[in-house]
């Protein structure tokens, strides 16, 4: 058995590494166990709202990530069948330090966080798949790669299929959608066809989320297909789908592609004994609107903050139950309804409803505060940071925004 640490984190994804860094900065000893030989680079989160930039800046990562990625202030909504195209430009809002979104791969966020965490003594062990855990009331023994590791606390940041969650016997409540999403990374000049750097395409057959990924012409095009189609043929079908998005142009180069199941699910609890959950392991949403990692990182850093206080003897362990209740509340009251509404609007088939959606989008376009609302909405994922001494205490300005759950109407007061 290796020496005991305060915390073991399972999963070197973006939430695992940001949580590890936050804990290390709070003085905790942390070990991260990751089953893959390196940080995985699958086509997933790429866009970070100001609510996430607060974390990246506070942890000292933002400047480095701004060098790697790029900033964007525009968001396009396209309804090709109605010939409607709108652009919302983010605006500065008093009290909010950022008026842009950062575009960067989530593997870059995880890697930069890992490098900073390692400098503070966090040990990251790749090729260590966790296969067993035992909580004896004093702490947890974790088996990975044929070895046992010991810690006071265990945090599962091992994604939506979390082994830690399953081993702890925590049910993943909610539902899985019947559709499949296909996320593709592709080199193609989408801006030549009128796309903004981030876009919703609303269409009953060809809904998509399209966003620029880097400064060298790499873009993400994520679309939906029926999950009853055989998984095997999805790569061949990409070309048929591109025909529509790229308006017949063939000068594209596919770099990577991956199919995904979509969920609206959260753990029945995010704390059981000495086992805790954060990120997709704690709650998983469909990616329409980019709220998955946006909410998952806040679950991670709020947990790191309260757990750091428990380890220092400043807080009673019961704060971990409040953490669980609050993060489940944020997921079920804010994240899941908004992502579900975004998904509905993107793929709506009912013509009457589509016309109503168009009216809502037009109203937002004509609202002079639309750019501010777009930014403020994501702050609702911050929720209650649970203790007065928290470093995140002043982070949330979302009480200044009255906004409907779809995020498309509202006002700032
Ligand atoms: C197409 C798509 C686009 C998306 N776009 C956005 C977006 O723009 N904005 C946004 O906020 N969110 C987005 N999301 C959601 C986002 O990708 C996830 O919320 C995010 O990956 C969650 O991070 P995580 O660290 O919790 O888990 P993951 O990134 O899944 O990392 C989990 C890690 O745990 C490891 N692991 C798993 N099991 C074990 C084990 N037994 N032992 C050891 N290690 C293990 C895995 O190898 C992995 O490295 C998108 C998702 C998809 C599918």
PDB file of N, CA, C and O and ligand atoms in Angstrom, residues 10-16 33-36 40 43-47 106 128-130 157-159 163 183 220 222 260 279-280 287 290-294, ligand 1:
ATOM      1  N   UNK A  10     -10.510   9.989  -8.924  1.00  0.00           N
ATOM      2  CA  UNK A  10     -10.499   9.023 -10.033  1.00  0.00           C
ATOM      3  C   UNK A  10     -10.924   9.755 -11.296  1.00  0.00           C
ATOM      4  O   UNK A  10     -12.026  10.299 -11.367  1.00  0.00           O
ATOM      5  N   UNK A  11     -10.017   9.776 -12.308  1.00  0.00           N
ATOM      6  CA  UNK A  11     -10.314  10.428 -13.577  1.00  0.00           C
ATOM      7  C   UNK A  11      -9.512  11.697 -13.771  1.00  0.00           C
ATOM      8  O   UNK A  11      -9.638  12.648 -13.001  1.00  0.00           O
ATOM      9  N   UNK A  12      -8.662  11.693 -14.805  1.00  0.00           N
ATOM     10  CA  UNK A  12      -7.857  12.884 -15.133  1.00  0.00           C
ATOM     11  C   UNK A  12      -8.503  13.637 -16.293  1.00  0.00           C
ATOM     12  O   UNK A  12      -7.837  14.073 -17.231  1.00  0.00           O
ATOM     13  N   UNK A  13      -9.823  13.784 -16.234  1.00  0.00           N
ATOM     14  CA  UNK A  13     -10.530  14.637 -17.191  1.00  0.00           C
ATOM     15  C   UNK A  13     -10.479  16.072 -16.683  1.00  0.00           C
ATOM     16  O   UNK A  13      -9.815  16.366 -15.678  1.00  0.00           O
ATOM     17  N   UNK A  14     -11.180  16.986 -17.355  1.00  0.00           N
ATOM     18  CA  UNK A  14     -11.126  18.391 -16.920  1.00  0.00           C
ATOM     19  C   UNK A  14     -11.617  18.604 -15.494  1.00  0.00           C
ATOM     20  O   UNK A  14     -11.018  19.382 -14.748  1.00  0.00           O
ATOM     21  N   UNK A  15     -12.688  17.917 -15.091  1.00  0.00           N
ATOM     22  CA  UNK A  15     -13.203  18.137 -13.725  1.00  0.00           C
ATOM     23  C   UNK A  15     -12.250  17.531 -12.699  1.00  0.00           C
ATOM     24  O   UNK A  15     -11.931  18.167 -11.681  1.00  0.00           O
ATOM     25  N   UNK A  16     -11.741  16.332 -12.974  1.00  0.00           N
ATOM     26  CA  UNK A  16     -10.795  15.707 -12.045  1.00  0.00           C
ATOM     27  C   UNK A  16      -9.575  16.586 -11.826  1.00  0.00           C
ATOM     28  O   UNK A  16      -9.149  16.818 -10.682  1.00  0.00           O
ATOM     29  N   UNK A  33      -5.962   9.000 -10.123  1.00  0.00           N
ATOM     30  CA  UNK A  33      -5.819   7.708 -10.805  1.00  0.00           C
ATOM     31  C   UNK A  33      -6.607   7.754 -12.112  1.00  0.00           C
ATOM     32  O   UNK A  33      -7.811   8.041 -12.103  1.00  0.00           O
ATOM     33  N   UNK A  34      -5.944   7.494 -13.225  1.00  0.00           N
ATOM     34  CA  UNK A  34      -6.579   7.590 -14.549  1.00  0.00           C
ATOM     35  C   UNK A  34      -6.322   6.283 -15.302  1.00  0.00           C
ATOM     36  O   UNK A  34      -5.193   5.816 -15.371  1.00  0.00           O
ATOM     37  N   UNK A  35      -7.390   5.733 -15.897  1.00  0.00           N
ATOM     38  CA  UNK A  35      -7.228   4.420 -16.541  1.00  0.00           C
ATOM     39  C   UNK A  35      -6.471   4.490 -17.874  1.00  0.00           C
ATOM     40  O   UNK A  35      -5.780   3.549 -18.258  1.00  0.00           O
ATOM     41  N   UNK A  36      -6.594   5.604 -18.581  1.00  0.00           N
ATOM     42  CA  UNK A  36      -5.945   5.715 -19.892  1.00  0.00           C
ATOM     43  C   UNK A  36      -4.454   6.042 -19.721  1.00  0.00           C
ATOM     44  O   UNK A  36      -4.049   6.531 -18.671  1.00  0.00           O
ATOM     45  N   UNK A  40      -7.399  12.026 -22.254  1.00  0.00           N
ATOM     46  CA  UNK A  40      -8.077  11.682 -23.510  1.00  0.00           C
ATOM     47  C   UNK A  40      -8.486  12.940 -24.291  1.00  0.00           C
ATOM     48  O   UNK A  40      -8.837  13.949 -23.708  1.00  0.00           O
ATOM     49  N   UNK A  43     -13.651  14.477 -29.145  1.00  0.00           N
ATOM     50  CA  UNK A  43     -14.288  15.760 -29.479  1.00  0.00           C
ATOM     51  C   UNK A  43     -15.467  16.075 -28.564  1.00  0.00           C
ATOM     52  O   UNK A  43     -16.583  15.660 -28.814  1.00  0.00           O
ATOM     53  N   UNK A  44     -15.188  16.789 -27.486  1.00  0.00           N
ATOM     54  CA  UNK A  44     -16.272  17.149 -26.556  1.00  0.00           C
ATOM     55  C   UNK A  44     -16.225  18.642 -26.249  1.00  0.00           C
ATOM     56  O   UNK A  44     -16.197  19.444 -27.161  1.00  0.00           O
ATOM     57  N   UNK A  45     -16.218  19.052 -24.955  1.00  0.00           N
ATOM     58  CA  UNK A  45     -16.403  20.479 -24.643  1.00  0.00           C
ATOM     59  C   UNK A  45     -15.341  21.348 -25.306  1.00  0.00           C
ATOM     60  O   UNK A  45     -14.160  21.007 -25.348  1.00  0.00           O
ATOM     61  N   UNK A  46     -15.810  22.496 -25.801  1.00  0.00           N
ATOM     62  CA  UNK A  46     -14.910  23.391 -26.532  1.00  0.00           C
ATOM     63  C   UNK A  46     -15.150  24.851 -26.181  1.00  0.00           C
ATOM     64  O   UNK A  46     -14.319  25.695 -26.475  1.00  0.00           O
ATOM     65  N   UNK A  47     -16.299  25.168 -25.575  1.00  0.00           N
ATOM     66  CA  UNK A  47     -16.670  26.568 -25.351  1.00  0.00           C
ATOM     67  C   UNK A  47     -16.864  26.807 -23.854  1.00  0.00           C
ATOM     68  O   UNK A  47     -17.583  26.056 -23.194  1.00  0.00           O
ATOM     69  N   UNK A 106     -11.212  20.542 -24.309  1.00  0.00           N
ATOM     70  CA  UNK A 106     -11.234  20.235 -22.876  1.00  0.00           C
ATOM     71  C   UNK A 106      -9.996  19.458 -22.452  1.00  0.00           C
ATOM     72  O   UNK A 106      -9.606  19.493 -21.282  1.00  0.00           O
ATOM     73  N   UNK A 128      -3.954   3.459 -14.622  1.00  0.00           N
ATOM     74  CA  UNK A 128      -4.441   2.943 -13.337  1.00  0.00           C
ATOM     75  C   UNK A 128      -5.964   2.955 -13.342  1.00  0.00           C
ATOM     76  O   UNK A 128      -6.591   3.954 -12.987  1.00  0.00           O
ATOM     77  N   UNK A 129      -6.533   1.843 -13.779  1.00  0.00           N
ATOM     78  CA  UNK A 129      -7.997   1.743 -13.809  1.00  0.00           C
ATOM     79  C   UNK A 129      -8.513   1.290 -12.443  1.00  0.00           C
ATOM     80  O   UNK A 129      -8.099   0.235 -11.939  1.00  0.00           O
ATOM     81  N   UNK A 130      -9.412   2.071 -11.887  1.00  0.00           N
ATOM     82  CA  UNK A 130      -9.978   1.715 -10.581  1.00  0.00           C
ATOM     83  C   UNK A 130     -10.999   0.596 -10.767  1.00  0.00           C
ATOM     84  O   UNK A 130     -11.912   0.693 -11.591  1.00  0.00           O
ATOM     85  N   UNK A 157     -14.435  11.359 -10.392  1.00  0.00           N
ATOM     86  CA  UNK A 157     -14.570  12.298 -11.530  1.00  0.00           C
ATOM     87  C   UNK A 157     -14.365  11.479 -12.786  1.00  0.00           C
ATOM     88  O   UNK A 157     -13.645  11.884 -13.703  1.00  0.00           O
ATOM     89  N   UNK A 158     -14.945  10.285 -12.808  1.00  0.00           N
ATOM     90  CA  UNK A 158     -14.644   9.324 -13.872  1.00  0.00           C
ATOM     91  C   UNK A 158     -15.759   9.239 -14.911  1.00  0.00           C
ATOM     92  O   UNK A 158     -15.977   8.187 -15.518  1.00  0.00           O
ATOM     93  N   UNK A 159     -16.427  10.359 -15.144  1.00  0.00           N
ATOM     94  CA  UNK A 159     -17.325  10.459 -16.291  1.00  0.00           C
ATOM     95  C   UNK A 159     -18.699   9.848 -16.064  1.00  0.00           C
ATOM     96  O   UNK A 159     -18.998   9.271 -15.013  1.00  0.00           O
ATOM     97  N   UNK A 163     -17.316   4.365 -12.695  1.00  0.00           N
ATOM     98  CA  UNK A 163     -17.118   3.116 -11.948  1.00  0.00           C
ATOM     99  C   UNK A 163     -17.261   3.384 -10.449  1.00  0.00           C
ATOM    100  O   UNK A 163     -17.836   2.581  -9.721  1.00  0.00           O
ATOM    101  N   UNK A 183     -20.429  13.796 -32.793  1.00  0.00           N
ATOM    102  CA  UNK A 183     -19.568  14.986 -32.726  1.00  0.00           C
ATOM    103  C   UNK A 183     -18.417  14.782 -33.708  1.00  0.00           C
ATOM    104  O   UNK A 183     -17.718  13.766 -33.646  1.00  0.00           O
ATOM    105  N   UNK A 220     -16.005  22.256 -34.969  1.00  0.00           N
ATOM    106  CA  UNK A 220     -16.824  21.156 -34.457  1.00  0.00           C
ATOM    107  C   UNK A 220     -18.199  21.256 -35.082  1.00  0.00           C
ATOM    108  O   UNK A 220     -18.809  22.320 -35.096  1.00  0.00           O
ATOM    109  N   UNK A 222     -21.595  19.099 -34.512  1.00  0.00           N
ATOM    110  CA  UNK A 222     -22.272  18.006 -33.787  1.00  0.00           C
ATOM    111  C   UNK A 222     -23.717  17.963 -34.256  1.00  0.00           C
ATOM    112  O   UNK A 222     -24.406  18.983 -34.261  1.00  0.00           O
ATOM    113  N   UNK A 260     -22.201   9.733 -29.419  1.00  0.00           N
ATOM    114  CA  UNK A 260     -22.457   9.843 -27.977  1.00  0.00           C
ATOM    115  C   UNK A 260     -23.899   9.528 -27.655  1.00  0.00           C
ATOM    116  O   UNK A 260     -24.796   9.937 -28.389  1.00  0.00           O
ATOM    117  N   UNK A 279     -18.457  16.398 -11.579  1.00  0.00           N
ATOM    118  CA  UNK A 279     -18.430  16.318 -13.045  1.00  0.00           C
ATOM    119  C   UNK A 279     -19.522  15.408 -13.577  1.00  0.00           C
ATOM    120  O   UNK A 279     -20.580  15.233 -12.944  1.00  0.00           O
ATOM    121  N   UNK A 280     -19.280  14.809 -14.740  1.00  0.00           N
ATOM    122  CA  UNK A 280     -20.286  13.942 -15.356  1.00  0.00           C
ATOM    123  C   UNK A 280     -20.613  12.730 -14.487  1.00  0.00           C
ATOM    124  O   UNK A 280     -21.690  12.145 -14.615  1.00  0.00           O
ATOM    125  N   UNK A 287     -25.533  17.843 -24.481  1.00  0.00           N
ATOM    126  CA  UNK A 287     -24.599  18.970 -24.602  1.00  0.00           C
ATOM    127  C   UNK A 287     -25.172  20.223 -25.271  1.00  0.00           C
ATOM    128  O   UNK A 287     -24.420  21.174 -25.494  1.00  0.00           O
ATOM    129  N   UNK A 290     -23.995  23.688 -24.106  1.00  0.00           N
ATOM    130  CA  UNK A 290     -22.689  23.626 -23.439  1.00  0.00           C
ATOM    131  C   UNK A 290     -22.734  23.764 -21.933  1.00  0.00           C
ATOM    132  O   UNK A 290     -21.887  24.412 -21.326  1.00  0.00           O
ATOM    133  N   UNK A 291     -23.723  23.125 -21.292  1.00  0.00           N
ATOM    134  CA  UNK A 291     -23.845  23.274 -19.825  1.00  0.00           C
ATOM    135  C   UNK A 291     -23.226  22.118 -19.040  1.00  0.00           C
ATOM    136  O   UNK A 291     -23.184  22.152 -17.814  1.00  0.00           O
ATOM    137  N   UNK A 292     -22.735  21.081 -19.746  1.00  0.00           N
ATOM    138  CA  UNK A 292     -22.230  19.886 -19.053  1.00  0.00           C
ATOM    139  C   UNK A 292     -20.998  20.179 -18.222  1.00  0.00           C
ATOM    140  O   UNK A 292     -21.016  20.103 -16.981  1.00  0.00           O
ATOM    141  N   UNK A 293     -19.934  20.531 -18.901  1.00  0.00           N
ATOM    142  CA  UNK A 293     -18.699  20.847 -18.180  1.00  0.00           C
ATOM    143  C   UNK A 293     -18.873  22.141 -17.393  1.00  0.00           C
ATOM    144  O   UNK A 293     -18.362  22.287 -16.279  1.00  0.00           O
ATOM    145  N   UNK A 294     -19.644  23.081 -17.968  1.00  0.00           N
ATOM    146  CA  UNK A 294     -19.911  24.366 -17.311  1.00  0.00           C
ATOM    147  C   UNK A 294     -20.442  24.154 -15.891  1.00  0.00           C
ATOM    148  O   UNK A 294     -20.021  24.826 -14.949  1.00  0.00           O
TER     149      UNK A 294
HETATM  150  C1  LIG B   1     -20.345  16.300 -28.267  1.00  0.00           C
HETATM  151  C2  LIG B   1     -20.181  16.919 -26.918  1.00  0.00           C
HETATM  152  C3  LIG B   1     -19.927  18.282 -26.826  1.00  0.00           C
HETATM  153  C4  LIG B   1     -19.820  18.887 -25.580  1.00  0.00           C
HETATM  154  N1  LIG B   1     -19.620  20.236 -25.523  1.00  0.00           N
HETATM  155  C5  LIG B   1     -19.599  20.845 -24.334  1.00  0.00           C
HETATM  156  C6  LIG B   1     -19.375  22.272 -24.227  1.00  0.00           C
HETATM  157  O1  LIG B   1     -19.147  22.983 -25.231  1.00  0.00           O
HETATM  158  N2  LIG B   1     -19.396  22.824 -22.992  1.00  0.00           N
HETATM  159  C7  LIG B   1     -19.598  22.072 -21.861  1.00  0.00           C
HETATM  160  O2  LIG B   1     -19.640  22.634 -20.765  1.00  0.00           O
HETATM  161  N3  LIG B   1     -19.752  20.728 -21.921  1.00  0.00           N
HETATM  162  C8  LIG B   1     -19.748  20.091 -23.111  1.00  0.00           C
HETATM  163  N4  LIG B   1     -19.879  18.746 -23.165  1.00  0.00           N
HETATM  164  C9  LIG B   1     -19.894  17.954 -21.923  1.00  0.00           C
HETATM  165  C10 LIG B   1     -18.465  17.697 -21.414  1.00  0.00           C
HETATM  166  O3  LIG B   1     -17.699  17.082 -22.413  1.00  0.00           O
HETATM  167  C11 LIG B   1     -18.481  16.835 -20.155  1.00  0.00           C
HETATM  168  O4  LIG B   1     -19.356  17.464 -19.234  1.00  0.00           O
HETATM  169  C12 LIG B   1     -17.073  16.683 -19.573  1.00  0.00           C
HETATM  170  O5  LIG B   1     -16.283  15.830 -20.352  1.00  0.00           O
HETATM  171  C13 LIG B   1     -17.113  16.134 -18.147  1.00  0.00           C
HETATM  172  O6  LIG B   1     -15.794  16.087 -17.658  1.00  0.00           O
HETATM  173  P1  LIG B   1     -15.384  15.063 -16.543  1.00  0.00           P
HETATM  174  O7  LIG B   1     -13.976  15.397 -16.183  1.00  0.00           O
HETATM  175  O8  LIG B   1     -16.428  15.015 -15.496  1.00  0.00           O
HETATM  176  O9  LIG B   1     -15.460  13.605 -17.229  1.00  0.00           O
HETATM  177  P2  LIG B   1     -14.666  13.029 -18.477  1.00  0.00           P
HETATM  178  O10 LIG B   1     -14.179  14.093 -19.364  1.00  0.00           O
HETATM  179  O11 LIG B   1     -15.548  11.973 -19.058  1.00  0.00           O
HETATM  180  O12 LIG B   1     -13.388  12.352 -17.828  1.00  0.00           O
HETATM  181  C14 LIG B   1     -13.484  11.149 -17.067  1.00  0.00           C
HETATM  182  C15 LIG B   1     -12.090  10.526 -16.935  1.00  0.00           C
HETATM  183  O13 LIG B   1     -12.169   9.405 -16.051  1.00  0.00           O
HETATM  184  C16 LIG B   1     -11.417   8.328 -16.604  1.00  0.00           C
HETATM  185  N5  LIG B   1     -11.947   7.079 -16.054  1.00  0.00           N
HETATM  186  C17 LIG B   1     -13.156   6.511 -16.324  1.00  0.00           C
HETATM  187  N6  LIG B   1     -13.304   5.365 -15.617  1.00  0.00           N
HETATM  188  C18 LIG B   1     -12.171   5.220 -14.883  1.00  0.00           C
HETATM  189  C19 LIG B   1     -11.721   4.235 -13.959  1.00  0.00           C
HETATM  190  N7  LIG B   1     -12.471   3.166 -13.624  1.00  0.00           N
HETATM  191  N8  LIG B   1     -10.492   4.378 -13.383  1.00  0.00           N
HETATM  192  C20 LIG B   1      -9.715   5.460 -13.692  1.00  0.00           C
HETATM  193  N9  LIG B   1     -10.092   6.427 -14.592  1.00  0.00           N
HETATM  194  C21 LIG B   1     -11.303   6.307 -15.163  1.00  0.00           C
HETATM  195  C22 LIG B   1     -11.613   8.491 -18.105  1.00  0.00           C
HETATM  196  O14 LIG B   1     -10.607   7.819 -18.845  1.00  0.00           O
HETATM  197  C23 LIG B   1     -11.539  10.021 -18.254  1.00  0.00           C
HETATM  198  O15 LIG B   1     -10.227  10.471 -18.435  1.00  0.00           O
HETATM  199  C24 LIG B   1     -19.952  18.107 -24.398  1.00  0.00           C
HETATM  200  C25 LIG B   1     -20.168  16.726 -24.485  1.00  0.00           C
HETATM  201  C26 LIG B   1     -20.280  16.140 -25.729  1.00  0.00           C
HETATM  202  C27 LIG B   1     -20.530  14.659 -25.806  1.00  0.00           C
END
